[in-house]
Amino acid sequence: MVNSRSSVASPEVSPGRRRGPELERAILDAALEQLGTVGWNALTMEGVAAGAQTGKAALYRRWGSKADLVAEVLRTRLPPIGEIPDSGSIREELRELCVRMRGAMDTRAGQALRAVLHECDHADADRFREVIRDGLHKPAHRLIEELIRRGIRRGDVRPDADSPLVSDVIPAMLMYRMKMCGSEWRDAEIAELIDHVMVPLLRV
């Protein structure tokens, strides 16, 4: 006689609870998804928790508010610019820099960041502008300074062009066109910025 217990399937073992970095990645991914679908104003901690398949308490243990969570999402998901290889031409190196900055803002995180800046109130806007400054503009500024010094050593940039104001031009223009004009950077506009603004500022 067959043992009745052996004929009954064992209950499925539930997967272990996610913890630490794995759970945090799931939460941040869910928050980015929510930003892309419902935007800043409609995003809720409950919705993010549901998307991450966790409890709301897991979010509040890590982030005290929706703004804290979203700032973390944007900080960690905005891609780095990376290094610009020596091409022998300051024009080509600055063009590559602009293309990479545009690419960063065209990612899901970059698009979410732009949407957040348009939707959020004044109290939170400064925090998200800080994300742009720390994640995009400051690295770009440091990289531009490096490219200018490299150009000076090569001889295709004038020696007195190593100025913080010169290094501010590209990041400032990116922010202006994005925030004030609401426009994208087309290839022709990048070329115009480099050829009509940056190269005359830098060339011997």
CSV table of C-alpha atoms in Angstrom, one decimal:
chain,number,residue,atom,x,y,z
A,1,MET,CA,0.0,0.0,0.0
A,2,VAL,CA,1.3,3.4,-1.0
A,3,ASN,CA,2.0,5.7,1.9
A,4,SER,CA,-0.5,8.6,1.5
A,5,ARG,CA,2.1,11.0,2.7
A,6,SER,CA,4.4,10.1,-0.2
A,7,SER,CA,1.8,10.8,-2.8
A,8,VAL,CA,1.3,14.4,-1.7
A,9,ALA,CA,3.7,16.9,-3.3
A,10,SER,CA,5.9,18.8,-0.9
A,11,PRO,CA,5.0,22.4,-0.5
A,12,GLU,CA,7.1,24.8,-2.7
A,13,VAL,CA,9.9,26.4,-0.7
A,14,SER,CA,9.6,30.1,-0.8
A,15,PRO,CA,12.7,32.0,-1.8
A,16,GLY,CA,14.8,33.5,0.9
A,17,ARG,CA,14.2,37.1,1.8
A,18,ARG,CA,16.3,39.6,-0.1
A,19,ARG,CA,18.6,41.7,2.1
A,20,GLY,CA,21.3,44.3,1.9
A,21,PRO,CA,22.5,45.4,-1.5
A,22,GLU,CA,20.1,43.0,-3.4
A,23,LEU,CA,17.1,44.5,-1.8
A,24,GLU,CA,18.4,48.1,-2.2
A,25,ARG,CA,18.9,47.5,-5.9
A,26,ALA,CA,15.4,46.2,-6.2
A,27,ILE,CA,14.0,49.2,-4.4
A,28,LEU,CA,16.0,51.7,-6.5
A,29,ASP,CA,15.0,49.9,-9.7
A,30,ALA,CA,11.4,50.1,-8.7
A,31,ALA,CA,11.7,53.8,-7.8
A,32,LEU,CA,13.2,54.6,-11.2
A,33,GLU,CA,10.5,52.6,-12.9
A,34,GLN,CA,7.8,54.6,-11.0
A,35,LEU,CA,9.5,57.9,-11.9
A,36,GLY,CA,9.4,56.9,-15.6
A,37,THR,CA,5.7,55.9,-15.5
A,38,VAL,CA,3.9,58.1,-13.0
A,39,GLY,CA,6.4,60.9,-12.4
A,40,TRP,CA,7.5,62.7,-9.2
A,41,ASN,CA,4.1,63.9,-8.0
A,42,ALA,CA,2.3,60.6,-8.2
A,43,LEU,CA,5.2,58.5,-7.0
A,44,THR,CA,4.6,57.0,-3.5
A,45,MET,CA,6.6,54.9,-1.1
A,46,GLU,CA,3.8,52.3,-1.2
A,47,GLY,CA,4.0,52.1,-5.0
A,48,VAL,CA,7.8,51.7,-4.9
A,49,ALA,CA,7.5,49.0,-2.2
A,50,ALA,CA,5.0,47.1,-4.2
A,51,GLY,CA,7.2,47.3,-7.3
A,52,ALA,CA,10.1,46.0,-5.3
A,53,GLN,CA,8.0,43.3,-3.7
A,54,THR,CA,8.9,44.4,-0.2
A,55,GLY,CA,7.3,46.2,2.7
A,56,LYS,CA,7.2,49.9,3.0
A,57,ALA,CA,9.1,49.7,6.3
A,58,ALA,CA,12.1,48.5,4.3
A,59,LEU,CA,12.2,51.8,2.4
A,60,TYR,CA,11.8,53.9,5.5
A,61,ARG,CA,14.6,52.1,7.3
A,62,ARG,CA,16.9,53.3,4.5
A,63,TRP,CA,15.4,56.6,3.3
A,64,GLY,CA,13.5,59.0,5.5
A,65,SER,CA,11.3,60.4,2.7
A,66,LYS,CA,10.3,60.2,-0.9
A,67,ALA,CA,12.8,62.9,-1.7
A,68,ASP,CA,15.6,61.1,0.0
A,69,LEU,CA,14.8,57.9,-2.0
A,70,VAL,CA,14.5,59.7,-5.4
A,71,ALA,CA,17.8,61.6,-4.8
A,72,GLU,CA,19.5,58.3,-4.2
A,73,VAL,CA,18.0,56.8,-7.3
A,74,LEU,CA,19.2,59.7,-9.4
A,75,ARG,CA,22.7,59.8,-7.9
A,76,THR,CA,23.3,56.0,-8.4
A,77,ARG,CA,21.6,55.6,-11.7
A,78,LEU,CA,23.0,58.7,-13.6
A,79,PRO,CA,26.0,57.2,-15.6
A,80,PRO,CA,29.5,58.6,-15.2
A,81,ILE,CA,31.0,60.6,-18.1
A,82,GLY,CA,34.2,58.5,-18.0
A,83,GLU,CA,37.6,59.5,-19.3
A,84,ILE,CA,38.2,61.1,-22.7
A,85,PRO,CA,41.1,59.6,-24.6
A,86,ASP,CA,43.8,61.8,-26.1
A,87,SER,CA,42.7,62.4,-29.8
A,88,GLY,CA,45.3,65.1,-30.4
A,89,SER,CA,42.5,67.8,-30.9
A,90,ILE,CA,40.8,69.8,-28.2
A,91,ARG,CA,37.9,70.3,-30.6
A,92,GLU,CA,37.3,66.5,-30.9
A,93,GLU,CA,37.8,65.9,-27.2
A,94,LEU,CA,35.3,68.6,-26.2
A,95,ARG,CA,32.8,67.3,-28.8
A,96,GLU,CA,33.1,63.8,-27.3
A,97,LEU,CA,32.5,65.3,-23.8
A,98,CYS,CA,29.3,67.0,-24.9
A,99,VAL,CA,28.1,63.8,-26.6
A,100,ARG,CA,28.7,61.9,-23.4
A,101,MET,CA,26.9,64.5,-21.3
A,102,ARG,CA,23.9,64.4,-23.6
A,103,GLY,CA,24.0,60.6,-23.5
A,104,ALA,CA,23.9,60.7,-19.6
A,105,MET,CA,20.8,63.0,-19.7
A,106,ASP,CA,19.1,60.7,-22.3
A,107,THR,CA,19.2,57.7,-20.0
A,108,ARG,CA,16.2,56.7,-18.0
A,109,ALA,CA,17.8,58.4,-14.9
A,110,GLY,CA,18.6,61.5,-16.8
A,111,GLN,CA,15.1,61.8,-18.2
A,112,ALA,CA,13.6,61.2,-14.8
A,113,LEU,CA,15.9,63.9,-13.3
A,114,ARG,CA,14.6,66.4,-15.9
A,115,ALA,CA,11.0,65.4,-15.2
A,116,VAL,CA,11.6,65.7,-11.4
A,117,LEU,CA,13.0,69.2,-11.7
A,118,HIS,CA,9.9,70.3,-13.6
A,119,GLU,CA,7.5,68.7,-11.2
A,120,CYS,CA,9.0,69.2,-7.7
A,121,ASP,CA,8.4,72.2,-5.5
A,122,HIS,CA,11.0,74.7,-4.6
A,123,ALA,CA,11.9,73.0,-1.3
A,124,ASP,CA,13.1,69.8,-3.2
A,125,ALA,CA,14.4,71.5,-6.3
A,126,ASP,CA,17.7,72.5,-4.8
A,127,ARG,CA,18.4,68.9,-3.7
A,128,PHE,CA,17.8,67.6,-7.2
A,129,ARG,CA,19.9,70.4,-8.8
A,130,GLU,CA,22.6,69.2,-6.4
A,131,VAL,CA,22.4,65.8,-8.0
A,132,ILE,CA,23.0,67.3,-11.4
A,133,ARG,CA,25.9,69.4,-10.1
A,134,ASP,CA,27.6,66.5,-8.2
A,135,GLY,CA,26.8,63.7,-10.8
A,136,LEU,CA,27.3,65.6,-14.0
A,137,HIS,CA,28.5,69.2,-13.9
A,138,LYS,CA,31.3,68.9,-11.4
A,139,PRO,CA,32.8,65.8,-13.1
A,140,ALA,CA,32.4,67.5,-16.4
A,141,HIS,CA,34.1,70.7,-15.1
A,142,ARG,CA,37.1,68.6,-13.7
A,143,LEU,CA,37.3,66.8,-17.0
A,144,ILE,CA,37.3,70.0,-19.1
A,145,GLU,CA,40.0,71.4,-16.9
A,146,GLU,CA,42.1,68.2,-17.6
A,147,LEU,CA,41.4,68.5,-21.3
A,148,ILE,CA,42.4,72.1,-21.4
A,149,ARG,CA,45.7,71.4,-19.5
A,150,ARG,CA,46.3,68.5,-21.9
A,151,GLY,CA,45.7,70.8,-24.9
A,152,ILE,CA,48.1,73.4,-23.4
A,153,ARG,CA,50.8,70.7,-23.2
A,154,ARG,CA,50.1,69.7,-26.8
A,155,GLY,CA,50.2,73.3,-28.0
A,156,ASP,CA,46.7,73.5,-29.4
A,157,VAL,CA,45.3,75.5,-26.5
A,158,ARG,CA,46.7,78.9,-25.5
A,159,PRO,CA,48.5,78.9,-22.1
A,160,ASP,CA,46.2,81.4,-20.4
A,161,ALA,CA,43.0,79.4,-21.2
A,162,ASP,CA,43.2,77.4,-17.9
A,163,SER,CA,40.4,79.4,-16.2
A,164,PRO,CA,37.5,78.1,-14.1
A,165,LEU,CA,35.2,80.3,-16.0
A,166,VAL,CA,36.2,78.7,-19.3
A,167,SER,CA,35.6,75.3,-17.8
A,168,ASP,CA,32.1,76.4,-16.7
A,169,VAL,CA,30.9,77.2,-20.2
A,170,ILE,CA,29.8,73.7,-21.4
A,171,PRO,CA,28.1,72.6,-18.2
A,172,ALA,CA,26.4,76.0,-17.9
A,173,MET,CA,25.1,75.9,-21.4
A,174,LEU,CA,23.8,72.3,-20.9
A,175,MET,CA,21.8,73.4,-17.9
A,176,TYR,CA,20.5,76.6,-19.5
A,177,ARG,CA,19.3,74.8,-22.7
A,178,MET,CA,17.8,72.0,-20.6
A,179,LYS,CA,16.1,74.1,-17.9
A,180,MET,CA,15.3,77.4,-19.6
A,181,CYS,CA,14.7,76.3,-23.2
A,182,GLY,CA,13.5,72.7,-22.6
A,183,SER,CA,15.5,71.7,-25.7
A,184,GLU,CA,17.7,68.7,-26.6
A,185,TRP,CA,21.3,69.0,-27.8
A,186,ARG,CA,21.3,68.1,-31.4
A,187,ASP,CA,24.6,67.2,-33.1
A,188,ALA,CA,24.6,70.5,-35.0
A,189,GLU,CA,24.2,72.5,-31.8
A,190,ILE,CA,27.1,70.7,-30.2
A,191,ALA,CA,29.2,71.4,-33.2
A,192,GLU,CA,28.2,75.1,-33.1
A,193,LEU,CA,29.0,75.4,-29.4
A,194,ILE,CA,32.4,73.9,-29.9
A,195,ASP,CA,33.3,75.8,-33.1
A,196,HIS,CA,31.8,79.2,-32.3
A,197,VAL,CA,32.3,79.4,-28.5
A,198,MET,CA,34.8,76.9,-27.1
A,199,VAL,CA,37.5,76.8,-29.9
A,200,PRO,CA,37.7,80.6,-30.2
A,201,LEU,CA,38.1,80.8,-26.4
A,202,LEU,CA,40.9,78.2,-26.3
A,203,ARG,CA,42.9,78.3,-29.5
A,204,VAL,CA,46.2,80.1,-29.7
